[in-house]
Short mmCIF file of C-alpha atoms and ligand atoms in Angstrom, two decimals:
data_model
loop_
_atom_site.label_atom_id
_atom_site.label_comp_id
_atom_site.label_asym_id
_atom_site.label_seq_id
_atom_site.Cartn_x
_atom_site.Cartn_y
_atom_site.Cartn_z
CA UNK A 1 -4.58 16.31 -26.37
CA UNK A 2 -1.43 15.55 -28.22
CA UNK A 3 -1.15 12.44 -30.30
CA UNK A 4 2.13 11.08 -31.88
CA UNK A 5 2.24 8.73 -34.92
CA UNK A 6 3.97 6.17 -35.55
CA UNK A 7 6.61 7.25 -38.66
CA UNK A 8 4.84 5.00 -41.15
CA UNK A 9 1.81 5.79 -41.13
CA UNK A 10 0.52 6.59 -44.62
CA UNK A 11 -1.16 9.80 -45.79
CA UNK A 12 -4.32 8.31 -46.41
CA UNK A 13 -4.60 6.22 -42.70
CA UNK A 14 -3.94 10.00 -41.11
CA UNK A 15 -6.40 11.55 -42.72
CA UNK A 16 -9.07 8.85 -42.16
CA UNK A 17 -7.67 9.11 -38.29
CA UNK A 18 -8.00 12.98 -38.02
CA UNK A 19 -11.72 12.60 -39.79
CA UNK A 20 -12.84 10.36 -37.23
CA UNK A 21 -11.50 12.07 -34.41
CA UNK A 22 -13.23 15.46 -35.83
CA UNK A 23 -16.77 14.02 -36.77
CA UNK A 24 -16.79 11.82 -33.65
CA UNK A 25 -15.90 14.17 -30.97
CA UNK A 26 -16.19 17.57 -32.67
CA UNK A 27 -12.62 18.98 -32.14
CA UNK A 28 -10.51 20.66 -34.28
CA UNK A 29 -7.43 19.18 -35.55
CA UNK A 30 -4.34 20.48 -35.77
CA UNK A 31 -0.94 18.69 -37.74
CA UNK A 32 2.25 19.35 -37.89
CA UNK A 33 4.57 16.99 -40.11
CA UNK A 34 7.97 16.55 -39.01
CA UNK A 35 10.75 14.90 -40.55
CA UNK A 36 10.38 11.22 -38.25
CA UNK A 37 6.83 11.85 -36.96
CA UNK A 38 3.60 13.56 -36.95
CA UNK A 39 2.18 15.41 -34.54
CA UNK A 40 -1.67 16.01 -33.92
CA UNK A 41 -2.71 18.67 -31.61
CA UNK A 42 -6.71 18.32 -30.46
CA UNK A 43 -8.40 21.56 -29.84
CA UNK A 44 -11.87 21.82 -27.90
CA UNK A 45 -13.38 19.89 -25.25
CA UNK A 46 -10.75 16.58 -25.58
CA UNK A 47 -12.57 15.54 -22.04
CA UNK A 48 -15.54 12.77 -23.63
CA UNK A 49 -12.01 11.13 -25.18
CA UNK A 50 -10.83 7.72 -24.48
CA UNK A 51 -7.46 7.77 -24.60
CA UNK A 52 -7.34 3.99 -24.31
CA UNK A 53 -8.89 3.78 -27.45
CA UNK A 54 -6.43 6.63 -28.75
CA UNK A 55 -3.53 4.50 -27.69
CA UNK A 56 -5.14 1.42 -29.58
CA UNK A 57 -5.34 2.86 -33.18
CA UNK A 58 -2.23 0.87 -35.30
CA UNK A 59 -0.62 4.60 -36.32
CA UNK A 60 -0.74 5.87 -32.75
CA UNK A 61 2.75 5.73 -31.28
CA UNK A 62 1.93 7.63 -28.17
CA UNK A 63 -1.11 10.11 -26.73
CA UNK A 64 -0.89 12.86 -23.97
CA UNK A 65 -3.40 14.83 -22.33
CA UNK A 66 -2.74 18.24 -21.95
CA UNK A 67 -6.18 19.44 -20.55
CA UNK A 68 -7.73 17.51 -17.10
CA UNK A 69 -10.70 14.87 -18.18
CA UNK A 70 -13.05 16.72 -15.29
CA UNK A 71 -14.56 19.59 -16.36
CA UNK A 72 -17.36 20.16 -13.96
CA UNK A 73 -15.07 19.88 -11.48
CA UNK A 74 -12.28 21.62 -12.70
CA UNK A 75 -11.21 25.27 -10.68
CA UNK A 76 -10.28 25.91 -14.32
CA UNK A 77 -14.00 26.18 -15.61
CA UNK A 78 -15.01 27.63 -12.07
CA UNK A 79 -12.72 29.60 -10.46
CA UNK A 80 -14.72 30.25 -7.17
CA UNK A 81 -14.62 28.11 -4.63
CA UNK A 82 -17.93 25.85 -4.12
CA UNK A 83 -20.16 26.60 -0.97
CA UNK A 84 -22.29 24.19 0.29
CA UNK A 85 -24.70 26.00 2.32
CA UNK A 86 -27.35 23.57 4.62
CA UNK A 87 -30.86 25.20 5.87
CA UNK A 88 -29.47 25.90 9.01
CA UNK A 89 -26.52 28.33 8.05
CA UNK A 90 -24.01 25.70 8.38
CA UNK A 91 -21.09 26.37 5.11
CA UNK A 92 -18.83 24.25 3.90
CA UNK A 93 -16.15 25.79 1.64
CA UNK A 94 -16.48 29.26 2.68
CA UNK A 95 -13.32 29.71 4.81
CA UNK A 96 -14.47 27.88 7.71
CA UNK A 97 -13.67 24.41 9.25
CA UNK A 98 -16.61 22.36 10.37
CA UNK A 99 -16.36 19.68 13.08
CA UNK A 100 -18.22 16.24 11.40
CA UNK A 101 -17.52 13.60 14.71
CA UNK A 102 -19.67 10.99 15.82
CA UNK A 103 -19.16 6.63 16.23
CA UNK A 104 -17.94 5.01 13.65
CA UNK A 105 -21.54 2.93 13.67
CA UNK A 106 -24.55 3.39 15.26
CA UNK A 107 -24.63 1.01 17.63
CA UNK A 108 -27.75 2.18 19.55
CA UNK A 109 -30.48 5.21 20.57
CA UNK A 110 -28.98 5.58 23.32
CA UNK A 111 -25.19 5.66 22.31
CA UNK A 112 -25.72 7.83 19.35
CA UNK A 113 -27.65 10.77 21.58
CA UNK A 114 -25.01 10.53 24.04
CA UNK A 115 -22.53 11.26 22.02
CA UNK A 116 -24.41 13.77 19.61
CA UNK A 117 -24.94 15.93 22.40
CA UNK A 118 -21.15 15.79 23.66
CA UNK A 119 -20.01 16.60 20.11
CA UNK A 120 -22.20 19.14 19.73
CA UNK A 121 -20.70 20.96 23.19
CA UNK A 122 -17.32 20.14 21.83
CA UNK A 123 -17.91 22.80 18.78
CA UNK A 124 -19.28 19.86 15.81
CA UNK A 125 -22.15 21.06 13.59
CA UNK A 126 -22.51 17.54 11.61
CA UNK A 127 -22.96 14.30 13.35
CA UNK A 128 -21.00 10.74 11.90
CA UNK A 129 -22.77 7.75 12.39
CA UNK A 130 -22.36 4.48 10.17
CA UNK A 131 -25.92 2.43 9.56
CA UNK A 132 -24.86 0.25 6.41
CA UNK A 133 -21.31 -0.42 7.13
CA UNK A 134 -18.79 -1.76 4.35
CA UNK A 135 -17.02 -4.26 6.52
CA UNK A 136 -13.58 -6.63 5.62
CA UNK A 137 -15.18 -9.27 7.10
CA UNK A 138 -18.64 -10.45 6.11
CA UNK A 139 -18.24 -11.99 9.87
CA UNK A 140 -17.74 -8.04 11.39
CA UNK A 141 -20.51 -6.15 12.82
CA UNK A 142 -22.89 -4.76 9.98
CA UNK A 143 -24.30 -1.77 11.17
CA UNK A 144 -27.73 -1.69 12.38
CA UNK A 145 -29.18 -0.66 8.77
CA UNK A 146 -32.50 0.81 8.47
CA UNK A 147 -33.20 0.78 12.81
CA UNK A 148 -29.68 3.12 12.99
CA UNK A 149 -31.04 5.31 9.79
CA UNK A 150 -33.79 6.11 12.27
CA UNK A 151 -31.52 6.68 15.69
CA UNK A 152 -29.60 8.64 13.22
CA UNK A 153 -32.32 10.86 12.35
CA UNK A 154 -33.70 10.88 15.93
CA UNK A 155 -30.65 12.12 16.99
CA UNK A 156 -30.58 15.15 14.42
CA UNK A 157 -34.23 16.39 16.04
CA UNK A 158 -32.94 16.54 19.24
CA UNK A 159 -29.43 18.03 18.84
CA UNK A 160 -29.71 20.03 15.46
CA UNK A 161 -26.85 18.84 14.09
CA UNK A 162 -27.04 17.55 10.57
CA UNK A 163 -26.41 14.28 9.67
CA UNK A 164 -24.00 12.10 7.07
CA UNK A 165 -23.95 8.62 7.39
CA UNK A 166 -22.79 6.32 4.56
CA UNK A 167 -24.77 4.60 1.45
CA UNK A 168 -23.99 1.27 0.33
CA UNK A 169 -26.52 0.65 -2.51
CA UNK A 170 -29.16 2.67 -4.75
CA UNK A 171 -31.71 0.46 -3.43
CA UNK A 172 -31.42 2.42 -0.29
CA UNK A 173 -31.72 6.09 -1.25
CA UNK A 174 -35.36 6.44 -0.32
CA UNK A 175 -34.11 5.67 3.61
CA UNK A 176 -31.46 8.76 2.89
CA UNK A 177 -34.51 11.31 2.77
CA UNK A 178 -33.46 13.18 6.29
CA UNK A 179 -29.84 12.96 5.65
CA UNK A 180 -28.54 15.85 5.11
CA UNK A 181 -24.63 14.90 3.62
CA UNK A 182 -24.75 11.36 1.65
CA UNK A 183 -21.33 9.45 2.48
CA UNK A 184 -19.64 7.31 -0.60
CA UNK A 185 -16.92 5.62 1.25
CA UNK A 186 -13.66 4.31 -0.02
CA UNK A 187 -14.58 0.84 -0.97
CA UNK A 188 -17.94 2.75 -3.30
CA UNK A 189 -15.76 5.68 -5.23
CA UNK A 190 -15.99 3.83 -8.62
CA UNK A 191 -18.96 2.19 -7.94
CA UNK A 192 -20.24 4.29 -10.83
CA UNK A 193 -23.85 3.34 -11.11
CA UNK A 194 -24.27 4.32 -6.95
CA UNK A 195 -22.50 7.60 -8.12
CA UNK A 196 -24.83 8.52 -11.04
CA UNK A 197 -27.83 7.92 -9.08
CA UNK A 198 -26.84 9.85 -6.22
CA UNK A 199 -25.91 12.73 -8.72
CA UNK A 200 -29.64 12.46 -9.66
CA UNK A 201 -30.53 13.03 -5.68
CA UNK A 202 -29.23 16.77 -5.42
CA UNK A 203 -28.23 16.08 -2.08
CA UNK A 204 -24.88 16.90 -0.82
CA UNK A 205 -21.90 14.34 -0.75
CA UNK A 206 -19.19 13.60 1.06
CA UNK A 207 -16.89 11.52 -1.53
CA UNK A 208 -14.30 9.57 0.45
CA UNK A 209 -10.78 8.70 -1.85
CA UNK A 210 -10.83 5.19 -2.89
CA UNK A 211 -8.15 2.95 -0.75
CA UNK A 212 -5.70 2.99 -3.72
CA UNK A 213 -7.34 5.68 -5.50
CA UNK A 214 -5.05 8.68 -7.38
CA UNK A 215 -6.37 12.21 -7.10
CA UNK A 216 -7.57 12.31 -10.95
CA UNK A 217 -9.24 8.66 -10.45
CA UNK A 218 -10.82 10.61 -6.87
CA UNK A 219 -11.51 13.89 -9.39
CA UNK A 220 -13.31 11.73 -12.13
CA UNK A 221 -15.96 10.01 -9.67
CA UNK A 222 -16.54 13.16 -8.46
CA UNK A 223 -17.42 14.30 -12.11
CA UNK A 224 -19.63 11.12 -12.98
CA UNK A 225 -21.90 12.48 -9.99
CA UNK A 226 -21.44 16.00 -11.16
CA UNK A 227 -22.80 15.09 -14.72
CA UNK A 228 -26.00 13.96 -13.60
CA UNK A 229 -26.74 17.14 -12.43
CA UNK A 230 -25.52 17.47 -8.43
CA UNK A 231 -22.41 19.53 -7.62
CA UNK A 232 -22.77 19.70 -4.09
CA UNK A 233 -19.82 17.45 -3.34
CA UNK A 234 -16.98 17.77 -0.94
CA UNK A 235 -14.20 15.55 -1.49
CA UNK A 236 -12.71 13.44 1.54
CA UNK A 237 -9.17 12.32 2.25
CA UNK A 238 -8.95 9.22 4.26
CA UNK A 239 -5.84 7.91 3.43
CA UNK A 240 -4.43 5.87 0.40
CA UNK A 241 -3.16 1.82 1.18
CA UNK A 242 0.72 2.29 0.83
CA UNK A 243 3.51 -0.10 2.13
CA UNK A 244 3.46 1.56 5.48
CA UNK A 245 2.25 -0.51 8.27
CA UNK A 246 2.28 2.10 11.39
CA UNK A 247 -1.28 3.26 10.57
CA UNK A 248 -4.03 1.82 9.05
CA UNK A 249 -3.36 4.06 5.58
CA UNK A 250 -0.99 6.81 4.58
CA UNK A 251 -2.71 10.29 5.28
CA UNK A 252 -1.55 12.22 2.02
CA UNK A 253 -1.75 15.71 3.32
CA UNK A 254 -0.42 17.03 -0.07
CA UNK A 255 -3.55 16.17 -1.29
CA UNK A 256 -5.38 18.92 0.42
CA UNK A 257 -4.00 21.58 -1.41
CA UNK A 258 -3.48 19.71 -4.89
CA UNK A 259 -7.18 19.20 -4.90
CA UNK A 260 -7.88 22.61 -3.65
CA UNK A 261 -6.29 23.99 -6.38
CA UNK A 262 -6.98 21.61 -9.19
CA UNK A 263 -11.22 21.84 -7.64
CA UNK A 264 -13.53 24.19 -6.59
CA UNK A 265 -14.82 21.54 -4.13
CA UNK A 266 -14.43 21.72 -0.81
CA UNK A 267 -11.92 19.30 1.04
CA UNK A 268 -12.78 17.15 4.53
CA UNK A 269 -9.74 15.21 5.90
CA UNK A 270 -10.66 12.20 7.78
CA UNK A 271 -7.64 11.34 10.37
CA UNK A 272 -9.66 8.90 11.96
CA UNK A 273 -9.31 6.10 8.86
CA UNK A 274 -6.16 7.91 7.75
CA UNK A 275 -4.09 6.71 10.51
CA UNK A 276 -6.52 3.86 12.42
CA UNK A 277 -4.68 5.57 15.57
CA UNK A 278 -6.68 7.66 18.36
CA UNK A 279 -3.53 9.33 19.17
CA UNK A 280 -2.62 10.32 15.75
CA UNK A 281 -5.98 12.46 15.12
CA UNK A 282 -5.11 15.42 16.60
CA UNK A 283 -1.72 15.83 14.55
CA UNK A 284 -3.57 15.30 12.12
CA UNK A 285 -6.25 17.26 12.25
CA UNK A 286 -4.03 19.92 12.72
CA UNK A 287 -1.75 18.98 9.59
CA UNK A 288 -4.99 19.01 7.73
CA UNK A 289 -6.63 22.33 8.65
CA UNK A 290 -2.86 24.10 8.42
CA UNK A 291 -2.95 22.22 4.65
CA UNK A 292 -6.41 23.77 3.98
CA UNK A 293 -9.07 21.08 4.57
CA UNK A 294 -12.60 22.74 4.91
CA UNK A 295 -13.43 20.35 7.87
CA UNK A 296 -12.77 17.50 9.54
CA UNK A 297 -14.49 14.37 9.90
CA UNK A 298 -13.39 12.59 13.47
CA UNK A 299 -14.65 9.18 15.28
CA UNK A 300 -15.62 9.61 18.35
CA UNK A 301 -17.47 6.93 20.78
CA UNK A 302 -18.31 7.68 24.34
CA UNK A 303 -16.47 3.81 24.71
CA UNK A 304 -14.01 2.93 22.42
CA UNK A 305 -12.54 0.09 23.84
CA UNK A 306 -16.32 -1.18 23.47
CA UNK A 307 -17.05 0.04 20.01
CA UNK A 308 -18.50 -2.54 17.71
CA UNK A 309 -16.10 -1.06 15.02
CA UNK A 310 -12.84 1.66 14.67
CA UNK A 311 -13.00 1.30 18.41
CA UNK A 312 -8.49 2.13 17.68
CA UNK A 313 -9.04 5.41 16.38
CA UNK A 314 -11.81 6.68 18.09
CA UNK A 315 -11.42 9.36 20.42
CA UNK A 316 -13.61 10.14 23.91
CA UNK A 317 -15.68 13.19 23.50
CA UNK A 318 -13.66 14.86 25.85
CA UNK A 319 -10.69 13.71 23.73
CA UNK A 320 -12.74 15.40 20.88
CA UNK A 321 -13.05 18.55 22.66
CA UNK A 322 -9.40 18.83 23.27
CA UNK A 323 -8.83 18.31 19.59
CA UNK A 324 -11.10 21.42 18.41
CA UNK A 325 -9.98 23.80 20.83
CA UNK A 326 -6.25 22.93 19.40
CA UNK A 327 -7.72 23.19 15.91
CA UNK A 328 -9.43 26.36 17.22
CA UNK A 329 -6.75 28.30 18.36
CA UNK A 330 -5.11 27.20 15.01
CA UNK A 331 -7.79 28.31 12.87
CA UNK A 332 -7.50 31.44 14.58
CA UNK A 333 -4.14 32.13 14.00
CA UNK A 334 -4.87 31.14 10.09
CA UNK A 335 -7.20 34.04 9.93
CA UNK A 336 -9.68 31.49 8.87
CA UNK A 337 -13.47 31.30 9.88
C1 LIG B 401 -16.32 5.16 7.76
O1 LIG B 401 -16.40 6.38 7.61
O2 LIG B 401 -16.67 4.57 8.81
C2 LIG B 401 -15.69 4.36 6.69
C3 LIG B 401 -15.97 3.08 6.52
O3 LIG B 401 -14.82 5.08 5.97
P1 LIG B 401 -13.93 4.70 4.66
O4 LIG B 401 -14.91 4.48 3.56
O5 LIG B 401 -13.07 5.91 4.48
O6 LIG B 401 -13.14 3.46 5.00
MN1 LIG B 402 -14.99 3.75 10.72
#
């Protein structure tokens, strides 16, 4: 961290400055004195830093960080790329791209087999299915809560896919206990007290990118679950609000491979809420797995003009198949797994 300060501050106000900063945060400081200003270079872990309260101090004239604020989840401190291995043999983050495709909700046992079992033909390994759903409109179909946590998990012993459905509140955790990826979506990535406690669950996570979220903001929530102890995470594009109005968000494919090489985490692009477009999935998809994504996470509803939400961009299963053998045939020619 570099700070600059302001040309009159006094000898004495520096040193009180550069004594705080080294007994409070237990970095070195370095100073160099230049003819208009003076410079003061931090050394050591700057990341436990608030640079707001950097920026407040009356002799500050400017601060700049020169290291990241994540650390756990920084491909700096760990260069290898995180695997997230499930009991059976399923990898995220090893080379491979893994199908995640299922209904935006749960709408019933019925719909939710159905559909398991087509995705499951159709090459996924992870099943999608919304219980809790975060909804615009208080008005809007809810999800079926704790009834489509048990289709969900009724649907998993039958098929043998795994399972990742979303969490909207701690409260709810104990009803997580047979899913096997815990969803944070968009609306939830700073909701920093769901984050810490599912960072004391040790499941895995699949962290969606807040709807106006940067990729440092998206970084940092993946760190406050990361700190209490759970670094199973994979980190999910789904588009960013911008003043585009053709699709439901802007996909930022460039995210992909900033985050792949700023993380060790694996990536999961989700084309589905990224463009609120059926058609626009399988572009997508592609644009994603070419970028580097470690899987894809797809709607798909054996009815979507019927679906009691994201009915827009869901696909049919057989859509669903057509859109992995494309994404096949291109992982193939990647060389990946
Ligand atoms: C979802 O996956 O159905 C969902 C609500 O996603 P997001 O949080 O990305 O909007
Ligand atoms: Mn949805």
């Amino acid at each position: 961290m570099i700070i600059i300060l302001k040309p009159n501050a006094t000898a004495e106000q520096r040193e009180a400055f550069t004594d705080a900063l080294k007994s409070y945060y237990n970095v070195n400081v370095n100073t160099w004195e230049g003819v208009q200003s003076t410079v003061l270079g931090l050394i050591g872990d700057t990341s436990p830093i608030d640079i707001d309260f950097v920026n407040a101090q009356t002799i500050v004239e400017s601060v700049r960080r020169v290291q990241e604020p994540y650390k756990k989840a920084n491909r700096k401190f760990h260069p290898d790329n995180t695997v997230i291995e499930f009991a059976n043999g399923v990898k995220i983050g090893d080379g491979s791209v893994q199908y995640m495709a299922g209904p935006c909700s749960v709408e019933s046992q019925e719909q939710i087999l159905e559909i398991a079992h087509k995705v499951k033909k159709a090459g996924a390994t992870i099943l999608r299915g919304g219980a809790f759903k975060p909804r615009t409109s208080p008005y809007a179909f809810q999800g079926l809560k704790a009834e489509g946590m048990e289709f969900l998990s009724a649907a998993k012993k039958e098929t043998g896919l795994l399972i990742v459905t979303e969490i909207t509140r701690v409260s709810h955790l104990p009803l997580f206990k047979d899913v096997d990826i815990i969803q944070v979506g968009a609306r939830n990535m700073q909701n920093f007290e769901l984050l810490k406690e599912i960072g004391k669950s040790k499941k895995p996570v699949l962290l969606k990118r807040g709807l106006a979220s940067t990729i440092e903001e998206w970084l940092m929530s993946a760190e406050y679950i990361m700190s209490e102890g759970n670094d199973q995470i994979m980190l999910c594009e789904r588009g960013i609000r911008t003043y585009e109005s053709m699709t439901r968000n802007t996909m930022d494919i460039s995210a992909i491979p900033i985050v792949k090489r700023l993380s060790h985490l694996p990536v999961i692009a989700d084309p589905s809420h990224a463009t609120g477009k059926s058609w626009l999935v399988e572009p997508m998809s592609m644009a994603s797995v070419a970028a580097g994504a470690d899987g894809l996470i797809i709607e798909v509803h054996n009815n979507p003009s019927k679906a009691l939400s994201d009915g827009a961009q869901s696909l049919t299963p057989e859509q669903f198949g057509d859109v992995a053998a494309k994404v096949d045939s291109l992982k193939a020619a990647l060389g990946r797994i």
